[in-house]
Coordinates of C-alpha atoms in Angstrom, one line a residue:
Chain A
X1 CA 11.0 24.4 1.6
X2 CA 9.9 20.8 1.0
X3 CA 8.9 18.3 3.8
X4 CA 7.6 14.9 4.0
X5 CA 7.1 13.3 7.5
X6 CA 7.3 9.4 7.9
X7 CA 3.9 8.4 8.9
X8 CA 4.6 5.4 9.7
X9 CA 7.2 6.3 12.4
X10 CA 4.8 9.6 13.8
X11 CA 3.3 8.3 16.9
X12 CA 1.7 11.8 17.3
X13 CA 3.7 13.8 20.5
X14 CA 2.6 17.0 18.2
X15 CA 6.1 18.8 19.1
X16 CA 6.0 20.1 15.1
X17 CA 2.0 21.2 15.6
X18 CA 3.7 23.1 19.1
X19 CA 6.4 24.2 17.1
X20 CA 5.3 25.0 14.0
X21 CA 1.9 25.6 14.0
X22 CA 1.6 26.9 10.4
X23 CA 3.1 23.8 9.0
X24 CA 1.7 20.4 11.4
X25 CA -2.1 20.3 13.1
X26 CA -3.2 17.6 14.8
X27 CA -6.3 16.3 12.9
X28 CA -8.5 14.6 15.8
X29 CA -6.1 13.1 18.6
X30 CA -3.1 11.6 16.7
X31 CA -3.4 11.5 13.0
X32 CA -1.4 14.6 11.2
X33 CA -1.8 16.8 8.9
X34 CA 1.0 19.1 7.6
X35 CA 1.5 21.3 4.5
X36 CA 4.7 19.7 2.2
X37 CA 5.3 22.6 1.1
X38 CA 6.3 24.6 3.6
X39 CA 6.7 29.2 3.5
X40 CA 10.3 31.0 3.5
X41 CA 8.8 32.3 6.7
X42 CA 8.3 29.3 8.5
X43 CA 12.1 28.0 7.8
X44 CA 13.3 28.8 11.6
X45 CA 10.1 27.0 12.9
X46 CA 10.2 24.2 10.9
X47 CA 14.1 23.7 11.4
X48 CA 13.3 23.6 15.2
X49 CA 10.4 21.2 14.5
X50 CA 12.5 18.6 12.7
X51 CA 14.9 19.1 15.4
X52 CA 12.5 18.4 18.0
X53 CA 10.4 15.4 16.8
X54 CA 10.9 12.5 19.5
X55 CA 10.8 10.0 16.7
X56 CA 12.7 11.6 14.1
X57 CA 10.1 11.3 11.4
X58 CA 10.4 14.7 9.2
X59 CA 12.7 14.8 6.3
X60 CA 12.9 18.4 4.8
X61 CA 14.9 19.7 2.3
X62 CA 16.2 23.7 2.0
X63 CA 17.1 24.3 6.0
X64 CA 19.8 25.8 5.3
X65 CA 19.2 28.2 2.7
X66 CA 21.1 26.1 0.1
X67 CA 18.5 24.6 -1.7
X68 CA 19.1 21.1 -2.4
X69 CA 21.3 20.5 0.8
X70 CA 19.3 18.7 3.3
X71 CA 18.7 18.2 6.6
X72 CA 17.5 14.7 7.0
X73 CA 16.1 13.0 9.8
X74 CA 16.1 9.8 11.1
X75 CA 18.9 7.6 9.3
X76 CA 20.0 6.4 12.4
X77 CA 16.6 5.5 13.0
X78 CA 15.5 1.9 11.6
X79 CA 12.0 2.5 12.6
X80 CA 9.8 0.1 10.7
X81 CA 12.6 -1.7 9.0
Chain B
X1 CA 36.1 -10.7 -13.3
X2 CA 32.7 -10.0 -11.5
X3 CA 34.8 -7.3 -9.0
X4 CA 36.4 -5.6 -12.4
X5 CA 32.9 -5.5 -13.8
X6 CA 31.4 -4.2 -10.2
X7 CA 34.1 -1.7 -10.2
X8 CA 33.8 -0.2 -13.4
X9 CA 30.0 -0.4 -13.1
X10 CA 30.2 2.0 -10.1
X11 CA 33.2 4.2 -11.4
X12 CA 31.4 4.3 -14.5
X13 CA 28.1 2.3 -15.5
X14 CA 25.1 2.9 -16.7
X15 CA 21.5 2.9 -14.2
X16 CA 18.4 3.7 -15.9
X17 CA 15.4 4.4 -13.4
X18 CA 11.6 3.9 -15.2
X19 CA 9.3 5.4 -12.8
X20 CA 10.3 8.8 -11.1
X21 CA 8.1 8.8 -8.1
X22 CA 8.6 8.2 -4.5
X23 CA 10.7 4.7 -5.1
X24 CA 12.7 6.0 -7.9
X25 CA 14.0 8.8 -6.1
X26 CA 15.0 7.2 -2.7
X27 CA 16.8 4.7 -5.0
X28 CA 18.6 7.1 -7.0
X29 CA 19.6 8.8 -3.7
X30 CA 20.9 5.7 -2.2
X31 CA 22.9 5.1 -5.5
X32 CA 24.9 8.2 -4.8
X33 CA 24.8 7.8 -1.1
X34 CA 26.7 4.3 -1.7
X35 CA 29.0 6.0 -3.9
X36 CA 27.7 4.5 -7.8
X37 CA 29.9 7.6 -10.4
X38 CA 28.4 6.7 -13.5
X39 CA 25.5 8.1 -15.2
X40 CA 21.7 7.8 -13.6
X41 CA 18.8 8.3 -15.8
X42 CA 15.0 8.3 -14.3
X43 CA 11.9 8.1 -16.7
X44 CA 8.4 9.0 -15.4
X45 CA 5.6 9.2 -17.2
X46 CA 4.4 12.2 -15.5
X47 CA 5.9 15.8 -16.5
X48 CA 6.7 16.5 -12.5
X49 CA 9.7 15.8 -10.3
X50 CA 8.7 13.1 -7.8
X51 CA 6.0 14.3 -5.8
X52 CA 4.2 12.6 -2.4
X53 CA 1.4 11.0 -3.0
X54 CA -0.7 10.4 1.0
X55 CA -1.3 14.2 1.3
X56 CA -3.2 14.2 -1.9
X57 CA -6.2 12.4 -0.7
X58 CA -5.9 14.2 2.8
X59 CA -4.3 17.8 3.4
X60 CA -5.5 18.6 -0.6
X61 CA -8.4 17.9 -0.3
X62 CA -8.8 19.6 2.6
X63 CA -7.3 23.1 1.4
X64 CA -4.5 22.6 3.3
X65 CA -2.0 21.7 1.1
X66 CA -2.0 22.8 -2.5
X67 CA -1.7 19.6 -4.7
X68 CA 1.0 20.9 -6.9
X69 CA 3.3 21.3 -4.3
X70 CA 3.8 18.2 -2.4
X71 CA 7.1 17.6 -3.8
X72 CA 9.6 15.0 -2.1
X73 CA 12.9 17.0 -0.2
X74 CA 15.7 15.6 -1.5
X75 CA 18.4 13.5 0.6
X76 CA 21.0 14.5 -1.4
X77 CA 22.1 15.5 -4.6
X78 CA 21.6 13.0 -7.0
X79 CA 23.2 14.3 -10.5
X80 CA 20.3 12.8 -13.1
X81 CA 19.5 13.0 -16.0
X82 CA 15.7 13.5 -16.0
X83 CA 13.0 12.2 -18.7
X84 CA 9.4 13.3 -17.5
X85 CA 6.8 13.0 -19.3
X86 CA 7.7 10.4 -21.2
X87 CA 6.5 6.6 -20.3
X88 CA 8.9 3.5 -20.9
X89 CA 7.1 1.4 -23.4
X90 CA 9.6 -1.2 -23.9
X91 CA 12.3 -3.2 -22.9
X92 CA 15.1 -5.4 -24.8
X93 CA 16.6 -7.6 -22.2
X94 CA 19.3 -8.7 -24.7
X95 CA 20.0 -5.4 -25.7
X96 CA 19.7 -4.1 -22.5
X97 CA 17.2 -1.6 -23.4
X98 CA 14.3 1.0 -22.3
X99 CA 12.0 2.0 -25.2
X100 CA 10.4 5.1 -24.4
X101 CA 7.1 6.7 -25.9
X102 CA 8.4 9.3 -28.1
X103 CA 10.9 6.7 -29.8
X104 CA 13.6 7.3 -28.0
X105 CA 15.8 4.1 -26.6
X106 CA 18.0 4.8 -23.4
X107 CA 20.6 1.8 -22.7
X108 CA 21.6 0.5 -19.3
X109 CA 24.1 -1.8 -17.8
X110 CA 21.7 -2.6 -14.4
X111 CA 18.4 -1.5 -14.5
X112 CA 15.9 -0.6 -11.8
X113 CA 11.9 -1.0 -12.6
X114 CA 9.7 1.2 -10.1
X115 CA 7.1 1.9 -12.3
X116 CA 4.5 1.5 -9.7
X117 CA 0.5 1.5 -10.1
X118 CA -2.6 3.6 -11.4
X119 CA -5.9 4.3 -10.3
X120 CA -8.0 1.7 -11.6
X121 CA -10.6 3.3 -13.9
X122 CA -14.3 2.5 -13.9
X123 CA -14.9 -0.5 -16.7
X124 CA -17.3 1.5 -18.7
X125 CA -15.7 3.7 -20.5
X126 CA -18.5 5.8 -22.0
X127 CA -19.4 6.2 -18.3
X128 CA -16.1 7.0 -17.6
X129 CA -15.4 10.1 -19.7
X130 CA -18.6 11.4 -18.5
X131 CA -17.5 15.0 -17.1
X132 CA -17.6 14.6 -13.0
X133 CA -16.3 11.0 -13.1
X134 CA -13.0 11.0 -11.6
X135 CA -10.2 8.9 -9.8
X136 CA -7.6 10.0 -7.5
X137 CA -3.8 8.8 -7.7
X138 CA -2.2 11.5 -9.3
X139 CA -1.6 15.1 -8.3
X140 CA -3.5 16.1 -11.7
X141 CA -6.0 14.0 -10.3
X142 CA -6.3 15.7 -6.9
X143 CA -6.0 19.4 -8.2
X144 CA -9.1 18.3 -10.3
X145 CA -11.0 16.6 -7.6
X146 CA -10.3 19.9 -5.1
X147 CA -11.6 22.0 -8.1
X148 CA -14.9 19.8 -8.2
X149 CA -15.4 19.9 -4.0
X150 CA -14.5 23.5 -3.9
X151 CA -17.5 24.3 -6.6
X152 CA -20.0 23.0 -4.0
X153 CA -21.6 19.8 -5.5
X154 CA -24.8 19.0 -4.3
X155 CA -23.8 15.0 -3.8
X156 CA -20.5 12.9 -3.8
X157 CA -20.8 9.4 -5.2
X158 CA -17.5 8.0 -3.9
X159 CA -17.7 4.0 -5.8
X160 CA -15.3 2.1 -3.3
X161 CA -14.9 2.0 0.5
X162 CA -10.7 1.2 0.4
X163 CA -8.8 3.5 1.9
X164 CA -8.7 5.9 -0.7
X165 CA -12.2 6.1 -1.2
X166 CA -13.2 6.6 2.7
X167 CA -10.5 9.4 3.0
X168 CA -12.7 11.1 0.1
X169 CA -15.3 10.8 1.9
X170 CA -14.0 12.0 5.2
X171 CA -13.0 15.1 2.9
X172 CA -16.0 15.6 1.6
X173 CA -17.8 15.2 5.1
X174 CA -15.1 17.4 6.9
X175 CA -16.5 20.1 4.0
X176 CA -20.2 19.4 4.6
X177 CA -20.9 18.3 0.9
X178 CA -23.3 15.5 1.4
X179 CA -21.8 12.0 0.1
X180 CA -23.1 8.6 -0.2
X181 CA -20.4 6.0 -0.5
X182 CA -20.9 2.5 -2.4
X183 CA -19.4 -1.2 -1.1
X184 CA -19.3 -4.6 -2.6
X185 CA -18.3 -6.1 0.7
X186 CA -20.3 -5.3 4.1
X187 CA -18.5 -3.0 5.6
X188 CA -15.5 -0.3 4.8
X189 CA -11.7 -1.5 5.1
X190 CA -12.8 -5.3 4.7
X191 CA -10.6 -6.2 2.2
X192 CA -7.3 -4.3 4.3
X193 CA -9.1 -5.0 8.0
X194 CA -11.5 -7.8 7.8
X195 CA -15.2 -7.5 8.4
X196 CA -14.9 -7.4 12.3
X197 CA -13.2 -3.9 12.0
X198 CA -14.5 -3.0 9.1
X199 CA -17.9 -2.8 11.7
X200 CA -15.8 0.2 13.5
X201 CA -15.0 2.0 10.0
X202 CA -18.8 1.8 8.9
X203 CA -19.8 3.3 12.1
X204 CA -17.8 6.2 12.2
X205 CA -18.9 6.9 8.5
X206 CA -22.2 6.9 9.7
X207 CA -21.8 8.9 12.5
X208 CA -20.1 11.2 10.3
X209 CA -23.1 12.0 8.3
X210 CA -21.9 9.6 5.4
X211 CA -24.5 7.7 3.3
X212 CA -22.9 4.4 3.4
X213 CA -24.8 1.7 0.7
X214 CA -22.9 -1.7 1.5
X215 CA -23.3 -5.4 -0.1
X216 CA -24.1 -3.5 -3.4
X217 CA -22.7 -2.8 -6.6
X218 CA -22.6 0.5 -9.4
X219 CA -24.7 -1.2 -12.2
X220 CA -24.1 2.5 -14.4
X221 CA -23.4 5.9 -14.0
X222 CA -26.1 8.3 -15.8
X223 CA -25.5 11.5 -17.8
X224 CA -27.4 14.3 -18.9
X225 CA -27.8 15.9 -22.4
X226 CA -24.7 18.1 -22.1
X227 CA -22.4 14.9 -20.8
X228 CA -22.4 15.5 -17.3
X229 CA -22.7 13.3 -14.6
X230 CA -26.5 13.3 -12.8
X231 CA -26.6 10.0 -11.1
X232 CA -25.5 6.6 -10.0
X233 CA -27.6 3.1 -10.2
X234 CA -26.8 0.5 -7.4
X235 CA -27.6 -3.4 -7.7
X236 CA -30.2 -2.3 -5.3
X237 CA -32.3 -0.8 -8.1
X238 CA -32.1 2.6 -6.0
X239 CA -30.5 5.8 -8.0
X240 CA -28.7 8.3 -6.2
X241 CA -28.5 11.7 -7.5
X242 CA -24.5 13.0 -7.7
X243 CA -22.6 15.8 -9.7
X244 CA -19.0 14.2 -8.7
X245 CA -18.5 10.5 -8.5
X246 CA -15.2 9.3 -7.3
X247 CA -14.3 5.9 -8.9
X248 CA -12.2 4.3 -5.9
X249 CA -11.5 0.7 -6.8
X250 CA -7.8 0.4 -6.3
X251 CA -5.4 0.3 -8.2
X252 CA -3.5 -1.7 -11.7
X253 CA 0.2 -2.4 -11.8
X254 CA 2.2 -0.8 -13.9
X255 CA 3.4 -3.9 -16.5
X256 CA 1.8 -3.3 -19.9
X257 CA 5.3 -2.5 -20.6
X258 CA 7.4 -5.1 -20.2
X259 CA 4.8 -7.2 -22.2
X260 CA 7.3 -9.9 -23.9
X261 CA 9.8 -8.7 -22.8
X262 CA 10.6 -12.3 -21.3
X263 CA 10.2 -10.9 -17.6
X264 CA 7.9 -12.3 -14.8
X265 CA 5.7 -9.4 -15.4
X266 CA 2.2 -9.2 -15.3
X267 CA -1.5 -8.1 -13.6
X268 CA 0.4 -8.6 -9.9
X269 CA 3.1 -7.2 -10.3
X270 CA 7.0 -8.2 -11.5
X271 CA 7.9 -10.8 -9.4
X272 CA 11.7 -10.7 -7.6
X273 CA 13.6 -12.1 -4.7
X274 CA 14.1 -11.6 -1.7
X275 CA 17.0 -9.0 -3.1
X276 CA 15.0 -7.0 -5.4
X277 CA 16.6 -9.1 -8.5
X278 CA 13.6 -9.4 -11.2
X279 CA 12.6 -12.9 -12.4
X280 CA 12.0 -13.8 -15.8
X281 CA 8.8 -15.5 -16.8
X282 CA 10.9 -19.2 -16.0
X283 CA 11.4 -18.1 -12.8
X284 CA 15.3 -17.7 -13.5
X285 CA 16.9 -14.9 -11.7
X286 CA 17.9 -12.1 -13.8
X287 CA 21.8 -10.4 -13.0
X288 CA 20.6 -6.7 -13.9
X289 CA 16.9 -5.9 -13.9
X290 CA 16.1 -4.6 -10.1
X291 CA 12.4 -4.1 -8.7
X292 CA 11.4 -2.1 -5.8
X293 CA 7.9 -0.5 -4.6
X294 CA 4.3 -1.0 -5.6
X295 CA 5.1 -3.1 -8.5
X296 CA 7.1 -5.6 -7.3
X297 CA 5.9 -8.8 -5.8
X298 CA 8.7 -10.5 -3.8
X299 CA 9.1 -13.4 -0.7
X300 CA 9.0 -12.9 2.6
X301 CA 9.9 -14.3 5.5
X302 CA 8.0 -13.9 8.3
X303 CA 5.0 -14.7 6.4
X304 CA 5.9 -18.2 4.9
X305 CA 8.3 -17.0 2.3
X306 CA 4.6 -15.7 0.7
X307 CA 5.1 -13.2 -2.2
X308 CA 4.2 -10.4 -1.1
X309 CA 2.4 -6.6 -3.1
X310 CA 2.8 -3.7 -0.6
X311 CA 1.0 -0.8 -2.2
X312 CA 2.8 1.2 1.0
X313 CA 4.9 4.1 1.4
X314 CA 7.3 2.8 3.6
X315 CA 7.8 -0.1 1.9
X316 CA 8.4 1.9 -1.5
X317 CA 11.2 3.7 0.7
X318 CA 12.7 0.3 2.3
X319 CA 13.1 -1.9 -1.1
X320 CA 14.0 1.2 -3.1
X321 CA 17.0 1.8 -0.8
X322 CA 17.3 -2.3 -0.6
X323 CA 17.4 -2.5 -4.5
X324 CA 20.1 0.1 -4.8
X325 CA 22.4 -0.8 -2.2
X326 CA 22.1 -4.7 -3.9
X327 CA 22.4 -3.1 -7.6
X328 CA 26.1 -2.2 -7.1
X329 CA 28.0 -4.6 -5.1
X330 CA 28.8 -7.9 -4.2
X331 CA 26.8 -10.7 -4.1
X332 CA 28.3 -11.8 -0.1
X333 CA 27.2 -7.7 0.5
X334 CA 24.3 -8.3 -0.8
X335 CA 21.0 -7.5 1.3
X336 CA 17.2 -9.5 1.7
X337 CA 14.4 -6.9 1.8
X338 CA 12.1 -7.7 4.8
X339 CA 10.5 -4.5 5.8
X340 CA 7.2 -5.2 8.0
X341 CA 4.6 -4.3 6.2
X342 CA 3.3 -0.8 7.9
X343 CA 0.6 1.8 6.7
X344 CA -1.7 4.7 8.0
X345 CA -4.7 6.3 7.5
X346 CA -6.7 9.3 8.6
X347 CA -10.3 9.2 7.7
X348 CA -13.1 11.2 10.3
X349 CA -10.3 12.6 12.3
X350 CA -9.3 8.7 13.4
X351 CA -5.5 7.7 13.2
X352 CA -5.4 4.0 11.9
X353 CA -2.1 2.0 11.5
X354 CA -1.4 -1.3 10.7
X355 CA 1.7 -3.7 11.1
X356 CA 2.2 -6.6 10.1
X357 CA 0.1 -8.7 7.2
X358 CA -3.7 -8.3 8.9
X359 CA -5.3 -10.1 5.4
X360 CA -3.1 -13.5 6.6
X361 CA -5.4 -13.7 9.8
X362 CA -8.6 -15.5 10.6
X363 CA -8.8 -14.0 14.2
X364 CA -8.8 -10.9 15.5
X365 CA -8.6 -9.9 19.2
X366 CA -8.7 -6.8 21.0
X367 CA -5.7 -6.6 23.4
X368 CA -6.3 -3.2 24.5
X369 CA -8.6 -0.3 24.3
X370 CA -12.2 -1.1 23.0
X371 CA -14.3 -1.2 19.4
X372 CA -17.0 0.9 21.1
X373 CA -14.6 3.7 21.9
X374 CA -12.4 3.9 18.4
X375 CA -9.5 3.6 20.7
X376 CA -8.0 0.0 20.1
X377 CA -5.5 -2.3 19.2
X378 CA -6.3 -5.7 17.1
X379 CA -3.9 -8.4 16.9
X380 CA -4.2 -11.0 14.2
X381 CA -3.5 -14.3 14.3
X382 CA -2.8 -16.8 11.7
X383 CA -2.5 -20.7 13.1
X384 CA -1.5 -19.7 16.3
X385 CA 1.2 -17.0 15.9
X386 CA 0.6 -13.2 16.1
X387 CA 0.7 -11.7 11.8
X388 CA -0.3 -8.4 12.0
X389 CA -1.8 -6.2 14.7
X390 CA -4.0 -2.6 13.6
X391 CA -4.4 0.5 15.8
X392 CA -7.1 3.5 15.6
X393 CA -5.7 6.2 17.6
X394 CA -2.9 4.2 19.4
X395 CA -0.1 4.1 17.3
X396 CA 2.2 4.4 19.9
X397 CA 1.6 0.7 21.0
X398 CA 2.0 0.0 17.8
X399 CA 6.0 -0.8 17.4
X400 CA 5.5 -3.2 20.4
X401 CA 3.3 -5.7 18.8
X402 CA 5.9 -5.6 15.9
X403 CA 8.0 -7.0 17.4
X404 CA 5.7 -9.5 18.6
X405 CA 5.2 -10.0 15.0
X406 CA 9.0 -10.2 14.5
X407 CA 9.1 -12.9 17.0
X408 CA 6.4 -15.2 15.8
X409 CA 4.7 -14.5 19.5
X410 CA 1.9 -17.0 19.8
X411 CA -1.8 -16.6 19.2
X412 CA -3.7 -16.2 21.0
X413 CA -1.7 -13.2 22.7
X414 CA -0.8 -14.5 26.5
X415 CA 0.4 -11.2 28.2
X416 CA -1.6 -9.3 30.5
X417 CA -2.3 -6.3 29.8
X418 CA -3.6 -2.7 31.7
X419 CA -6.2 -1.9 29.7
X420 CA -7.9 -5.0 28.9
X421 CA -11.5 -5.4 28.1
X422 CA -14.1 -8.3 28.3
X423 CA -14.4 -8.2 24.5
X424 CA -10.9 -8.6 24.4
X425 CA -10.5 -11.8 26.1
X426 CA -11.9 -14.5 23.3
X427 CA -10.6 -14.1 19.9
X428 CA -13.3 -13.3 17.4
X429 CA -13.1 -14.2 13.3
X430 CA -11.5 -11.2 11.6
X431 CA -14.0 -11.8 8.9
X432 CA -12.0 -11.1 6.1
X433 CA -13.7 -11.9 2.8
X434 CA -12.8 -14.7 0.3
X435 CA -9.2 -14.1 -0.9
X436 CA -10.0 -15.2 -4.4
X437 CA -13.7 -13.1 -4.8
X438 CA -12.6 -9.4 -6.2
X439 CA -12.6 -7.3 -3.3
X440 CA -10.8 -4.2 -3.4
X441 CA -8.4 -1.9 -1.7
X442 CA -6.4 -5.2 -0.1
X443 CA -3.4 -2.9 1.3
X444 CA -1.7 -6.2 1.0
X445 CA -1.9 -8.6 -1.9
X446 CA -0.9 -12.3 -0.9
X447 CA 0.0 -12.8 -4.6
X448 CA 1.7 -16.0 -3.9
X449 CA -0.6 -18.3 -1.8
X450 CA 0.8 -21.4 -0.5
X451 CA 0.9 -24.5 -2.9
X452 CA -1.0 -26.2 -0.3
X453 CA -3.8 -23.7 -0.5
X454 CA -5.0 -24.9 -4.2
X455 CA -6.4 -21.0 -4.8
X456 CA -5.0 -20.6 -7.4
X457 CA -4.7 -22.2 -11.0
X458 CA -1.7 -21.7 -12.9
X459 CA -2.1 -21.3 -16.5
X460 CA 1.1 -20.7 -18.0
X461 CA 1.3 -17.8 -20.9
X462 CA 2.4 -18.2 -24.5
X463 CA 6.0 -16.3 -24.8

């Protein structure tokens, strides 16, 4: 599955790095790091992740098991616009 | 007649898309989104899908991401027909045409430019081709770089303390390959920061066991008999002995193409208004030619209707969906693009964000936290009102002086605040360099200073 998190709107709460260790660390005491490309494995965590980030800031693609359907975060969200 | 000819162009038009990267997808989603039914074609030079382009000089380079697989999710289905691989050499604006590389012409009724920029490559080119002389923009470019840092060189040159080239070196630091890093100005992040936190940037290189060499210059790169790399000379007449050298001095719009083609296109970008509608080199407005991301160059606002360059994600995101949304309907419907300029960076395990357009500001003051601790806020201020404001590890304050921004709050900042130091009390000069002395890695160009400022001189090209 394919992810991209909004940098600009992470404010580093670290839900995804609690939730989905695999996927999101915290690198130092806010800045993240996360793999875009994320294993089969990992789709349950990283669905509850995206569900859970306070800020709405990861977009990823493939939740569902559709491929191409997506579960997108944060349109409701204006955050730096 | 316009609303028959808007109709049919979104029951049945032609879009072309030249650039296929993070602007030209978001676009092309918004397209759909919005409901455009005709046919959508998006060139890119590159032979990949659109891909992200932050983790490469991060999470690559740190082994924890692999850099052919940073692939953007989709939004949505977007029903395109693809042409990677292939770069857009041309354009007809009478014709309404796309000339591509291998000969082929694509036709379009509106047409959105999001060709974006490159690495800029050392000047030298002998030097250049020398084998362990690199750049990093592209993934091909970072899968190369990881390949070079994963073969244990003895020494990193990294040519350029931008962004880019101070998130190498964290890289290489976090790996323990040693790394000297070269700087025109004084200091890291000048030309994105100013000098007064640009002090804070060259500190925590230090600290991190970087060889920083500032206020000097890479007079040549050396190779051995074979045409390797061996070492760098600096200004300084000292020689440093590297195996990789990263050349990290920002980055060249994307234009070359649209050479006379009669569009105001050129070294800083294709200029466009406020609603992403290219002008041509008289300054007239075109009706189908659309900009949006790193290339474009367009007015806003809140910073004296300044044109503005935003090498930034989220602003490659903001006037990509702007551009669409404006490329198929009405002029009333139509909307301005003013995004606040945003960006991050994580270099020695610090979070650094910026709102706002820090380069505007002569002063600088530090409303909460403190330099000493790498755990502040900066506010800039530009003739008494607040421009821009920069983080390091407190982004969450971050949205608040955005709005401060947003409101044209005065400067000096007035509010009293918790966490407030002595050094905070008295604005300092944000020490940014000369605006019109080459300095790179500006995350911001103020391509269109103020007629009043008499920086630049106009010199108008033969067409």
């Amino acid at each position: 599955m394919r992810l991209v998190v909004d940098l600009n709107k992470c404010q580093g709460y670290a839900q995804c790095a609690f939730l989905a260790p695999d996927v999101f660390a915290l690198h130092g005491e806010e800045a993240l790091l996360y793999d875009p490309r994320a294993a089969e494995e990992q789709r349950e965590r990283l669905a509850r992740a995206v569900a859970a980030c306070p800020v709405q800031a990861i977009t990823a693609d493939g939740l569902d098991g559709a491929g191409g359907a997506t579960a997108e975060a944060g349109q409701g969200e204006s955050g730096g616009r | 007649m316009v609303a028959d000819y808007l109709e049919r162009l979104r029951r049945e038009g032609r879009i072309v898309i030249v650039g296929a990267s993070l602007a030209g997808l978001r676009a092309a989603e918004t397209l759909r989104a919005e409901g455009f039914a005709g046919s959508l074609t998006l060139i890119g030079d590159e032979p990949y899908e659109p891909y992200d382009r932050p983790p490469l000089s991060k999470a690559v380079l740190l082994g924890r991401a692999s850099a052919r697989h940073t692939e953007l999710p989709h939004r949505r289905e977007i029903d395109a027909k693809w042409r990677l691989g292939v770069a857009a050499t041309g354009l007809d604006l009478t014709a309404k045409r796309v000339r591509l590389a291998d000969g082929d012409e694509v036709e379009y009724d509106r047409l959105l430019i999001a060709t974006g920029v490159r690495a800029r490559p050392w000047p030298k080119e002998e030097e250049a081709r020398l084998d362990g002389v690199c750049v990093l923009r592209t993934r091909d470019d970072a899968a190369r770089l990881y390949q070079r840092l994963r073969s244990g060189p003895r020494r990193v040159v990294v040519i350029g303390a931008g962004f880019a080239g101070s998130e190498v070196a964290s890289a290489c630091r976090e790996k323990g390959i040693p790394v000297t890093v070269a700087e025109r100005a004084g200091a890291p992040l000048v030309g994105a920061l100013g000098g007064a936190i640009g002090a804070v940037a060259a500190d925590l290189q230090l600290e991190n066991g970087v060889d920083l060499r500032t206020r000097v210059t890479v007079t040549a790169l050396e190779g051995d008999a074979i045409g390797r790399v061996r070492a760098v000379h600096l200004s300084d007449e000292s020689v440093v002995e590297a195996d990789v050298v990263v050349v990290s001095l920002g980055s060249q719009r994307n234009t070359e193409w649209l050479t006379g083609s009669g569009l105001g296109a050129g070294p800083r970008g294709v200029a466009c208004d406020a609603g992403c509608r290219a002008f041509d080199f008289r300054g007239i407005v075109t009706d189908d030619v659309f900009v949006a991301g790193d290339v474009a160059r367009s007015p806003h606002a809140l910073f004296g209707y300044q044109f503005l360059s935003l090498e930034h994600w989220g602003n490659a995101v903001a006037q990509a969906e702007t551009a669409a949304h404006n490329m198929i309907c009405h002029g009333a419907d139509r909307r301005p693009h003013l995004w606040m300029p945003a960006f991050w960076s994580s270099q020695f395990g610090v979070n650094i964000k910026s709102v706002g357009v820090p380069p505007m500001g002569e002063q600088l003051m530090i409303t909460q936290g403190s330099l000493a601790e790498r755990r502040f806020v900066g506010v800039y201020g530009h003739q008494g009102r607040t421009v821009a404001a920069v983080t390091f590890d407190n982004a969450r304050w971050l949205e608040f002086y955005q709005r401060q921004i947003e409101q044209g709050a005065p400067f000096p900042v007035e509010f009293p605040t918790v966490d407030r130091r002595p050094e905070g009390r008295q604005p300092v000069p944000a020490d940014f360099p000369d605006p019109s002395l080459p300095t790179h890695g500006p995350t911001v160009t103020l391509s269109g200073y103020s007629p009043a400022d008499r920086q630049l001189v106009f010199t108008p090209a033969r067409h």
